[in-house]
Amino acid sequence: MSFGLVALVACTSAPATGDDAVALPAVTVAAGPDSESLLLAHIVVALLDVNEIAGEVVNFVDSRDSRQALELGAVDLRIGYTGETWLETLARADPPSNPRESFAAVRDFDAQRGITWLPPRFSENGHGPPANATFAFVIQGPPSADADLVTMSQFASRLSARPEAMVCVDREFATRPDGLPAVLSAYSVRSDRAFLAAEPDQAVLGVAAGDCLAGLTTTTDPDAFLAGLRPLIDDLGVFPAFVPSVQIRTDIADDRPQIRFAVMPLPLQLTTPMLAQWNARVRAGESIEDVATSVALQLREGAGTTSPNAET
């Protein structure tokens, strides 16, 4: 059966402890087609490597193919996003904005299908883990006159005061009932105001150039990070949570618990700004492999000071 497989990369050799040592098979880590998914997969392999566990990244041309490969046992683990799983696997159109609720639902669903989600750490202040790679409107930082905006509610008030202000929004998002119409309704913004159709990369350019007051992209967009733009806080919880974490086949997690130990620093420490910064390093020209290696070492060093208060 074909899963849209592209390549096997980033293979490391299993360590031998003696003449009679049996090399365990390399841990296969599925990656989707986008740069962020590929980077996170390489970070997982780098974490395995620093723990002397062989691992390799398996590229897929579609994230749904990587999910199917995990279900059928063709790969051992992958990075999953809670909102993506809620929409595509659970086939539900109402993904929650609360990261805890989002994680709990997909964790419980997949537990019955032989897939274990490694639990992230949920901080109480909103600035720590888990990362949430959800939609976001980004704006200019200082010295912009709108740098005082922090929340989407404040942004809505500013739009009411400045009806001429342009906002860049992806065309597909603008037409979905759960997209722009839901945002405008929740924040009481007039639906008849003008919006400029723009893909996320164009939206970032528009905001950076001052043509748009705000543009729609994601909280971990590398172009927005490099341009010094910052995401507005979705204070009414309209956007669905997209918490990335490791999905591993339960039989693998049970048979080789050292794998879980090796990769846990990622969900325990990962924050939204960290992921945006790592994405930006790749966009700025660093190789994915080099970024993944340095990040894995950083995460391993931080593991000793991280409280294991993960969701169970």
XYZ file of N, CA, C and O in Angstrom, residues 110-284:
700
model
N -7.545 8.354 20.547
C -6.482 7.525 19.980
C -6.054 6.388 20.901
O -5.510 5.386 20.431
N -6.284 6.526 22.203
C -5.921 5.455 23.125
C -6.647 4.163 22.783
O -6.124 3.062 23.000
N -7.829 4.281 22.214
C -8.606 3.102 21.824
C -8.144 2.512 20.487
O -8.609 1.455 20.080
N -7.242 3.216 19.838
C -6.770 2.785 18.519
C -5.285 2.449 18.518
O -4.646 2.400 17.473
N -4.739 2.246 19.707
C -3.352 1.825 19.805
C -2.349 2.923 19.572
O -1.195 2.650 19.222
N -2.757 4.186 19.777
C -1.862 5.326 19.607
C -1.833 6.120 20.903
O -2.884 6.465 21.455
N -0.638 6.401 21.378
C -0.452 7.162 22.612
C 0.075 8.558 22.289
O 1.042 8.705 21.539
N -0.586 9.581 22.836
C -0.085 10.944 22.742
C 0.796 11.210 23.958
O 0.359 11.014 25.095
N 2.034 11.646 23.750
C 2.870 12.006 24.890
C 2.379 13.329 25.454
O 2.215 14.305 24.717
N 2.121 13.375 26.757
C 1.452 14.550 27.334
C 2.365 15.758 27.445
O 3.501 15.659 27.930
N 1.913 16.906 26.989
C 2.684 18.136 27.204
C 2.517 18.623 28.629
O 1.696 18.101 29.388
N 3.309 19.603 28.971
C 3.148 20.275 30.274
C 2.271 21.497 30.058
O 2.508 22.285 29.153
N 1.252 21.646 30.879
C 0.339 22.766 30.757
C 0.649 23.800 31.833
O 0.409 23.566 33.013
N 1.196 24.937 31.421
C 1.497 26.005 32.366
C 0.235 26.814 32.628
O -0.707 26.806 31.833
N 0.236 27.519 33.720
C -0.948 28.270 34.116
C -0.923 29.718 33.633
O -1.954 30.379 33.598
N 0.255 30.235 33.254
C 0.344 31.654 32.922
C 0.146 31.952 31.447
O 0.129 33.103 31.031
N 0.021 30.924 30.608
C -0.206 31.154 29.190
C 1.038 31.462 28.396
O 0.978 31.581 27.169
N 2.193 31.607 29.060
C 3.436 31.920 28.357
C 4.339 30.693 28.221
O 5.310 30.727 27.481
N 4.034 29.639 28.954
C 4.855 28.442 28.887
C 4.245 27.396 27.983
O 3.397 27.701 27.140
N 4.674 26.152 28.158
C 4.088 25.063 27.367
C 2.588 24.950 27.656
O 2.124 25.379 28.705
N 1.831 24.361 26.742
C 2.293 23.776 25.484
C 2.324 24.809 24.360
O 1.708 25.873 24.462
N 3.028 24.470 23.273
C 2.951 25.299 22.079
C 1.561 25.177 21.472
O 0.902 24.151 21.610
N 1.125 26.243 20.815
C -0.180 26.235 20.158
C -0.020 26.901 18.796
O -0.002 28.126 18.692
N 0.123 26.082 17.767
C 0.375 26.589 16.416
C -0.930 26.877 15.697
O -1.183 26.386 14.594
N -1.764 27.696 16.302
C -3.085 27.972 15.771
C -3.063 29.212 14.886
O -2.024 29.832 14.664
N -4.235 29.580 14.381
C -4.349 30.798 13.598
C -4.091 32.013 14.484
O -4.301 31.966 15.702
N -3.672 33.101 13.863
C -3.459 34.332 14.618
C -3.445 35.511 13.655
O -3.000 35.392 12.508
N -3.940 36.646 14.133
C -3.729 37.904 13.446
C -2.454 38.524 14.005
O -2.306 38.629 15.231
N -1.545 38.891 13.118
C -0.287 39.488 13.552
C -0.281 40.967 13.210
O -0.882 41.404 12.223
N 0.407 41.750 14.053
C 0.521 43.197 13.853
C 1.966 43.614 14.045
O 2.800 42.842 14.540
N 2.261 44.852 13.670
C 3.600 45.388 13.873
C 3.858 45.651 15.362
O 2.944 45.964 16.117
N 5.108 45.504 15.743
C 5.520 45.876 17.082
C 5.954 47.326 17.107
O 5.746 48.070 16.141
N 6.572 47.792 18.212
C 7.071 49.162 18.281
C 8.038 49.437 17.139
O 8.767 48.532 16.723
N 8.041 50.643 16.585
C 7.349 51.866 17.052
C 6.000 52.108 16.400
O 5.542 53.253 16.328
N 5.355 51.082 15.908
C 4.056 51.246 15.270
C 3.058 51.881 16.230
O 3.072 51.645 17.441
N 2.164 52.692 15.665
C 1.136 53.346 16.480
C 0.154 52.336 17.052
O -0.565 52.644 18.009
N 0.130 51.128 16.474
C -0.792 50.097 16.959
C -0.092 49.046 17.811
O -0.664 47.986 18.093
N 1.135 49.340 18.224
C 1.894 48.376 19.013
C 1.299 48.154 20.399
O 1.677 47.212 21.090
N 0.380 49.017 20.798
C -0.242 48.867 22.111
C -1.301 47.771 22.120
O -1.759 47.344 23.181
N -1.688 47.307 20.937
C -2.707 46.259 20.876
C -2.126 44.936 21.353
O -1.042 44.530 20.946
N -2.861 44.245 22.192
C -2.425 42.963 22.735
C -3.434 41.865 22.427
O -3.055 40.756 22.067
N -4.701 42.168 22.568
C -5.747 41.156 22.414
C -6.598 41.404 21.166
O -6.622 42.507 20.611
N -7.317 40.386 20.769
C -8.235 40.517 19.651
C -9.392 41.460 19.989
O -9.909 42.150 19.107
N -9.808 41.515 21.246
C -10.869 42.445 21.642
C -10.420 43.883 21.444
O -11.182 44.738 20.964
N -9.170 44.188 21.806
C -8.635 45.523 21.579
C -8.528 45.820 20.082
O -8.793 46.935 19.633
N -8.146 44.806 19.328
C -8.047 44.944 17.883
C -9.414 45.256 17.275
O -9.535 46.120 16.387
N -10.452 44.591 17.749
C -11.805 44.842 17.253
C -12.227 46.278 17.528
O -12.850 46.937 16.676
N -11.882 46.781 18.701
C -12.211 48.173 19.034
C -11.474 49.143 18.120
O -12.037 50.157 17.691
N -10.217 48.815 17.808
C -9.433 49.672 16.920
C -10.032 49.683 15.511
O -10.054 50.723 14.846
N -10.529 48.536 15.064
C -11.159 48.485 13.744
C -12.426 49.330 13.701
O -12.734 49.953 12.679
N -13.158 49.351 14.812
C -14.367 50.178 14.858
C -14.015 51.656 14.765
O -14.731 52.444 14.149
N -12.891 52.025 15.378
C -12.459 53.420 15.363
C -11.803 53.808 14.041
O -11.736 54.996 13.708
N -11.322 52.807 13.293
C -10.627 53.083 12.033
C -11.236 52.232 10.914
O -10.671 51.221 10.499
N -12.402 52.611 10.427
C -13.075 51.800 9.395
C -12.292 51.700 8.099
O -12.541 50.792 7.294
N -11.327 52.596 7.897
C -10.526 52.544 6.672
C -9.354 51.573 6.774
O -8.721 51.243 5.752
N -9.055 51.088 7.970
C -7.908 50.197 8.164
C -8.123 48.890 7.415
O -9.200 48.283 7.483
N -7.084 48.446 6.723
C -7.183 47.224 5.926
C -6.653 46.037 6.731
O -5.683 46.152 7.478
N -7.287 44.877 6.561
C -6.875 43.635 7.210
C -6.684 42.579 6.122
O -7.554 42.396 5.265
N -5.522 41.906 6.152
C -5.211 40.874 5.162
C -5.681 39.509 5.672
O -5.287 39.083 6.762
N -6.490 38.822 4.873
C -7.060 37.545 5.290
C -7.026 36.568 4.121
O -7.357 36.934 2.985
N -6.645 35.342 4.407
C -6.651 34.293 3.410
C -8.068 34.098 2.852
O -9.045 34.072 3.609
N -8.159 33.964 1.535
C -9.465 33.895 0.879
C -10.290 32.692 1.365
O -11.491 32.801 1.610
N -9.635 31.536 1.517
C -10.355 30.343 1.955
C -10.882 30.516 3.376
O -12.020 30.160 3.690
N -10.067 31.098 4.262
C -10.491 31.334 5.634
C -11.646 32.329 5.673
O -12.550 32.213 6.510
N -11.626 33.293 4.754
C -12.647 34.336 4.756
C -14.024 33.802 4.406
O -15.047 34.391 4.790
N -14.079 32.679 3.697
C -15.375 32.161 3.248
C -15.898 31.004 4.091
O -17.055 30.608 3.930
N -15.064 30.460 4.968
C -15.515 29.340 5.798
C -16.416 29.833 6.920
O -16.095 30.837 7.577
N -17.530 29.154 7.192
C -18.402 29.578 8.292
C -17.682 29.627 9.643
O -17.992 30.472 10.485
N -16.720 28.688 9.839
C -15.992 28.667 11.108
C -14.722 29.506 11.038
O -13.910 29.471 11.958
N -14.545 30.261 9.960
C -13.359 31.092 9.796
C -13.645 32.538 10.137
O -14.061 32.871 11.251
N -13.446 33.419 9.153
C -13.605 34.847 9.396
C -14.992 35.226 9.903
O -15.096 36.046 10.831
N -16.088 34.676 9.342
C -17.407 35.038 9.884
C -17.537 34.754 11.384
O -18.140 35.543 12.115
N -16.954 33.634 11.848
C -17.021 33.310 13.277
C -16.211 34.312 14.102
O -16.632 34.702 15.199
N -15.059 34.722 13.576
C -14.224 35.699 14.279
C -14.947 37.041 14.376
O -14.996 37.666 15.448
N -15.510 37.497 13.253
C -16.201 38.786 13.247
C -17.392 38.779 14.194
O -17.642 39.756 14.915
N -18.122 37.661 14.217
C -19.285 37.564 15.100
C -18.872 37.584 16.565
O -19.472 38.307 17.374
N -17.837 36.806 16.904
C -17.409 36.722 18.304
C -16.901 38.057 18.823
O -17.164 38.417 19.984
N -16.199 38.800 17.971
C -15.599 40.057 18.421
C -16.407 41.288 18.002
O -15.925 42.417 18.129
N -17.628 41.056 17.514
C -18.557 42.146 17.173
C -17.941 43.145 16.198
O -18.016 44.375 16.390
N -17.330 42.611 15.147
C -16.784 43.438 14.071
C -17.756 43.401 12.903
O -18.283 42.338 12.550
N -17.993 44.532 12.294
C -18.935 44.593 11.174
C -18.476 43.691 10.033
O -17.321 43.742 9.609
N -19.380 42.876 9.551
C -19.040 41.918 8.505
C -18.995 42.547 7.121
O -18.527 41.918 6.163
N -19.469 43.787 6.987
C -19.483 44.425 5.675
C -18.251 45.287 5.424
O -18.166 45.975 4.398
N -17.299 45.262 6.342
C -16.079 46.048 6.124
C -15.216 45.340 5.091
O -15.348 44.130 4.844
N -14.298 46.070 4.500
C -13.445 45.519 3.450
C -12.272 44.738 4.045
O -11.703 45.127 5.062
N -11.945 43.617 3.396
C -10.765 42.827 3.746
C -9.973 42.579 2.468
O -10.540 42.470 1.374
N -8.667 42.495 2.612
C -7.798 42.258 1.471
C -7.436 40.784 1.414
O -6.884 40.238 2.379
N -7.767 40.101 0.330
C -7.447 38.688 0.187
C -5.942 38.517 0.047
O -5.311 39.122 -0.829
N -5.351 37.700 0.905
C -3.900 37.508 0.898
C -3.548 36.187 1.548
O -4.058 35.865 2.631
N -2.681 35.410 0.891
C -2.144 34.207 1.500
C -1.303 34.605 2.713
O -0.881 35.770 2.821
N -1.038 33.671 3.651
C -0.296 34.041 4.853
C 1.015 34.779 4.590
O 1.325 35.767 5.275
N 1.810 34.330 3.597
C 3.068 35.019 3.334
C 2.835 36.427 2.819
O 3.566 37.364 3.160
N 1.783 36.600 2.005
C 1.447 37.934 1.516
C 0.895 38.811 2.642
O 1.148 40.017 2.679
N 0.140 38.195 3.552
C -0.396 38.942 4.686
C 0.723 39.483 5.560
O 0.673 40.634 6.016
N 1.736 38.660 5.776
C 2.886 39.102 6.582
C 3.583 40.275 5.907
O 3.925 41.277 6.550
N 3.787 40.167 4.601
C 4.419 41.262 3.863
C 3.573 42.526 3.934
O 4.099 43.641 4.076
N 2.256 42.368 3.832
C 1.366 43.520 3.877
C 1.418 44.240 5.209
O 1.419 45.479 5.265
N 1.471 43.482 6.299
C 1.556 44.088 7.629
C 2.925 44.747 7.819
O 3.027 45.873 8.319
N 3.981 44.055 7.416
C 5.334 44.604 7.568
C 5.497 45.902 6.787
O 6.199 46.829 7.231
N 4.833 46.005 5.628
C 4.936 47.205 4.800
C 4.002 48.319 5.267
O 4.074 49.443 4.764
N 3.115 48.006 6.205
C 2.171 49.003 6.679
C 0.925 49.117 5.842
O 0.094 50.004 6.068
N 0.749 48.221 4.857
C -0.448 48.252 4.020
C -1.655 47.672 4.736
O -2.790 48.013 4.395
N -1.404 46.790 5.675
C -2.479 46.156 6.447
C -2.226 46.367 7.929
O -1.080 46.228 8.392
N -3.266 46.690 8.647
C -3.144 46.830 10.099
C -2.801 45.490 10.733
O -2.005 45.412 11.667
N -3.400 44.426 10.210
C -3.155 43.078 10.724
C -3.309 42.089 9.591
O -3.968 42.366 8.579
N -2.691 40.927 9.741
C -2.793 39.886 8.739
C -2.952 38.531 9.395
O -2.417 38.289 10.483
N -3.671 37.646 8.730
C -3.917 36.319 9.284
C -2.831 35.345 8.866
O -2.524 35.203 7.686
N -2.251 34.684 9.845
C -1.288 33.619 9.600
C -1.396 32.642 10.771
O -2.488 32.361 11.230
N -0.279 32.132 11.262
C -0.287 31.275 12.457
C 0.649 31.848 13.501
O 1.501 32.692 13.200
N 0.512 31.372 14.710
C 1.346 31.869 15.810
C 2.813 31.486 15.658
O 3.673 32.085 16.304
N 3.104 30.489 14.832
C 4.485 30.019 14.682
C 5.052 30.328 13.301
O 6.037 29.721 12.885
N 4.447 31.271 12.592
C 4.880 31.636 11.251
C 6.298 32.205 11.286
O 6.541 33.216 11.956
N 7.255 31.609 10.559
C 8.628 32.093 10.601
C 8.805 33.457 9.959
O 9.635 34.261 10.417
N 8.037 33.744 8.908
C 8.156 35.041 8.248
C 7.696 36.164 9.173
O 8.306 37.238 9.218
N 6.614 35.923 9.907
C 6.136 36.922 10.865
C 7.169 37.150 11.961
O 7.417 38.283 12.383
N 7.800 36.070 12.425
C 8.821 36.184 13.466
C 10.000 37.007 12.961
O 10.486 37.916 13.651
N 10.466 36.712 11.761
C 11.616 37.418 11.204
C 11.302 38.884 10.932
O 12.198 39.744 10.983
N 10.033 39.179 10.628
C 9.630 40.556 10.355
C 9.340 41.347 11.630
O 9.004 42.535 11.555
N 9.466 40.703 12.787
C 9.214 41.384 14.049
C 7.744 41.593 14.347
O 7.395 42.441 15.182
N 6.884 40.841 13.686
C 5.452 40.945 13.953
C 5.092 40.059 15.138
O 5.794 39.104 15.456
N 3.989 40.374 15.778
C 3.586 39.567 16.937
C 2.111 39.214 16.850
O 1.298 40.003 16.359
N 1.754 38.003 17.304
C 0.351 37.580 17.238
C -0.479 38.209 18.342
O -0.024 38.388 19.473
N -1.703 38.563 18.005
C -2.653 39.053 18.996
C -3.237 37.880 19.772
O -3.432 36.793 19.229
N -3.508 38.107 21.034
C -4.079 37.066 21.885
C -5.562 36.903 21.568
O -6.328 37.872 21.559
N -5.948 35.683 21.307
C -7.353 35.351 21.029
C -8.087 35.213 22.360
O -8.359 34.108 22.833
N -8.419 36.350 22.973
C -8.918 36.343 24.348
C -10.304 35.737 24.495
O -10.691 35.327 25.599
N -11.071 35.640 23.419
C -12.391 35.009 23.494
C -12.366 33.555 23.049
O -13.396 32.877 23.041
N -11.185 33.058 22.694
C -11.044 31.645 22.358
C -11.818 31.219 21.129
O -12.549 30.217 21.166
N -11.645 31.946 20.027
C -12.339 31.604 18.789
C -11.548 30.588 17.972
O -12.108 29.634 17.426
N -10.245 30.772 17.895
C -9.423 29.885 17.080
C -9.212 28.537 17.774
O -8.986 28.480 18.987
N -9.269 27.437 17.034
C -9.071 26.112 17.644
C -7.625 25.905 18.068
O -6.697 26.445 17.456
N -7.443 25.133 19.120
C -6.092 24.816 19.591
C -5.429 23.810 18.652
O -6.050 22.828 18.249
N -4.179 24.081 18.301
C -3.367 23.161 17.499
C -2.092 22.872 18.285
O -1.026 23.411 18.002
N -2.227 22.040 19.304
C -1.097 21.709 20.171
C -0.303 20.569 19.532
O -0.848 19.478 19.314
N 0.981 20.783 19.217
C 1.782 19.698 18.654
C 2.372 18.822 19.752
O 2.858 19.320 20.764
N 2.294 17.517 19.562
C 2.944 16.591 20.484
C 3.261 15.302 19.746
O 2.890 15.130 18.576
N 3.938 14.405 20.436
C 4.371 13.153 19.827
C 3.263 12.118 19.938
O 2.751 11.855 21.026
N 2.897 11.529 18.805
C 2.011 10.371 18.775
C 2.883 9.143 18.519
O 3.628 9.102 17.543
N 2.786 8.161 19.387
C 3.593 6.954 19.243
C 2.691 5.735 19.322
O 1.708 5.721 20.086
N 2.985 4.731 18.544
C 2.233 3.482 18.639
C 2.370 2.938 20.055
O 3.469 2.855 20.600
N 1.270 2.563 20.644
C 1.280 2.130 22.042
C 2.141 0.897 22.243
O 2.822 0.779 23.274
N 2.153 -0.022 21.286
C 2.977 -1.222 21.455
C 4.460 -0.870 21.478
O 5.237 -1.466 22.235
N 4.861 0.120 20.684
C 6.253 0.566 20.696
C 6.578 1.243 22.021
O 7.643 1.026 22.612
N 5.666 2.094 22.495
C 5.887 2.787 23.765
C 6.032 1.802 24.918
O 6.823 2.015 25.851
N 5.273 0.701 24.865
C 5.339 -0.308 25.920
C 6.597 -1.176 25.808
O 7.229 -1.506 26.811
N 6.948 -1.539 24.576
C 8.087 -2.437 24.374
C 9.430 -1.730 24.542
O 10.409 -2.341 24.984
N 9.468 -0.450 24.200
C 10.729 0.298 24.257
C 10.514 1.617 25.000
O 10.479 2.698 24.411
N 10.358 1.546 26.321
C 10.064 2.767 27.095
C 11.158 3.815 27.010
O 10.918 4.991 27.299
N 12.369 3.409 26.610
C 13.452 4.376 26.486
C 13.163 5.406 25.392
O 13.691 6.528 25.438
N 12.331 5.047 24.424
C 11.966 6.001 23.373
C 11.159 7.142 23.969
O 11.420 8.325 23.711
N 10.178 6.784 24.782
C 9.348 7.801 25.442
C 10.215 8.717 26.291
O 10.062 9.949 26.248
N 11.128 8.150 27.054
C 12.013 8.947 27.896
C 12.856 9.903 27.054
O 13.053 11.067 27.423
N 13.336 9.423 25.912
C 14.231 10.223 25.079
C 13.536 11.437 24.483
O 14.136 12.524 24.398
N 12.276 11.282 24.067
C 11.621 12.374 23.344
C 10.718 13.241 24.218
O 10.242 14.288 23.761
N 10.484 12.864 25.473
C 9.598 13.638 26.341
C 10.020 15.092 26.553
O 9.162 15.959 26.758
N 11.333 15.425 26.515
C 11.681 16.843 26.675
C 11.002 17.768 25.670
O 10.804 18.951 25.964
N 10.641 17.243 24.500
C 9.989 18.111 23.507
C 8.601 18.554 23.967
O 8.354 19.766 24.076
N 7.665 17.653 24.252
C 6.349 18.140 24.697
C 6.375 18.834 26.056
O 5.546 19.710 26.317
N 7.330 18.468 26.904
C 7.382 19.092 28.226
C 7.871 20.537 28.188
O 7.496 21.345 29.034
N 8.682 20.888 27.190
C 9.290 22.210 27.167
C 8.812 23.109 26.038
O 9.012 24.325 26.088
N 8.201 22.543 25.019
C 7.896 23.305 23.810
C 6.868 24.409 24.063
O 5.793 24.167 24.588
N 7.225 25.630 23.654
C 6.321 26.778 23.727
C 6.104 27.338 22.325
O 6.862 27.049 21.396
N 5.093 28.162 22.186
C 4.814 28.784 20.886
C 5.971 29.652 20.405
O 6.395 29.520 19.247
N 6.532 30.549 21.245
C 7.660 31.362 20.768
C 8.880 30.518 20.392
O 9.598 30.860 19.442
N 9.137 29.433 21.122
C 10.262 28.571 20.775
C 10.094 27.992 19.380
O 11.021 28.013 18.561
N 8.892 27.495 19.088
C 8.650 26.877 17.790
C 8.738 27.911 16.674
O 9.285 27.635 15.598
N 8.222 29.109 16.917
C 8.318 30.176 15.918
C 9.781 30.528 15.649
O 10.174 30.729 14.490
N 10.577 30.589 16.704
C 11.994 30.917 16.542
C 12.732 29.821 15.783
O 13.557 30.110 14.900
N 12.455 28.566 16.079
C 13.111 27.461 15.361
C 12.723 27.476 13.887
O 13.573 27.288 13.009
N 11.433 27.706 13.612
C 10.998 27.814 12.221
C 11.729 28.946 11.506
O 12.123 28.817 10.338
N 11.904 30.061 12.218
C 12.563 31.220 11.628
C 14.029 30.925 11.320
O 14.573 31.426 10.322
N 14.684 30.155 12.151
C 16.078 29.803 11.887
C 16.198 29.013 10.584
O 17.118 29.240 9.792
N 15.265 28.101 10.365
C 15.270 27.341 9.111
C 14.973 28.268 7.936
O 15.638 28.210 6.896
N 13.981 29.154 8.080
C 13.628 30.067 7.004
C 14.796 31.009 6.690
O 14.970 31.412 5.534
N 15.588 31.332 7.709
C 16.711 32.244 7.504
C 17.908 31.563 6.841
O 18.887 32.239 6.512
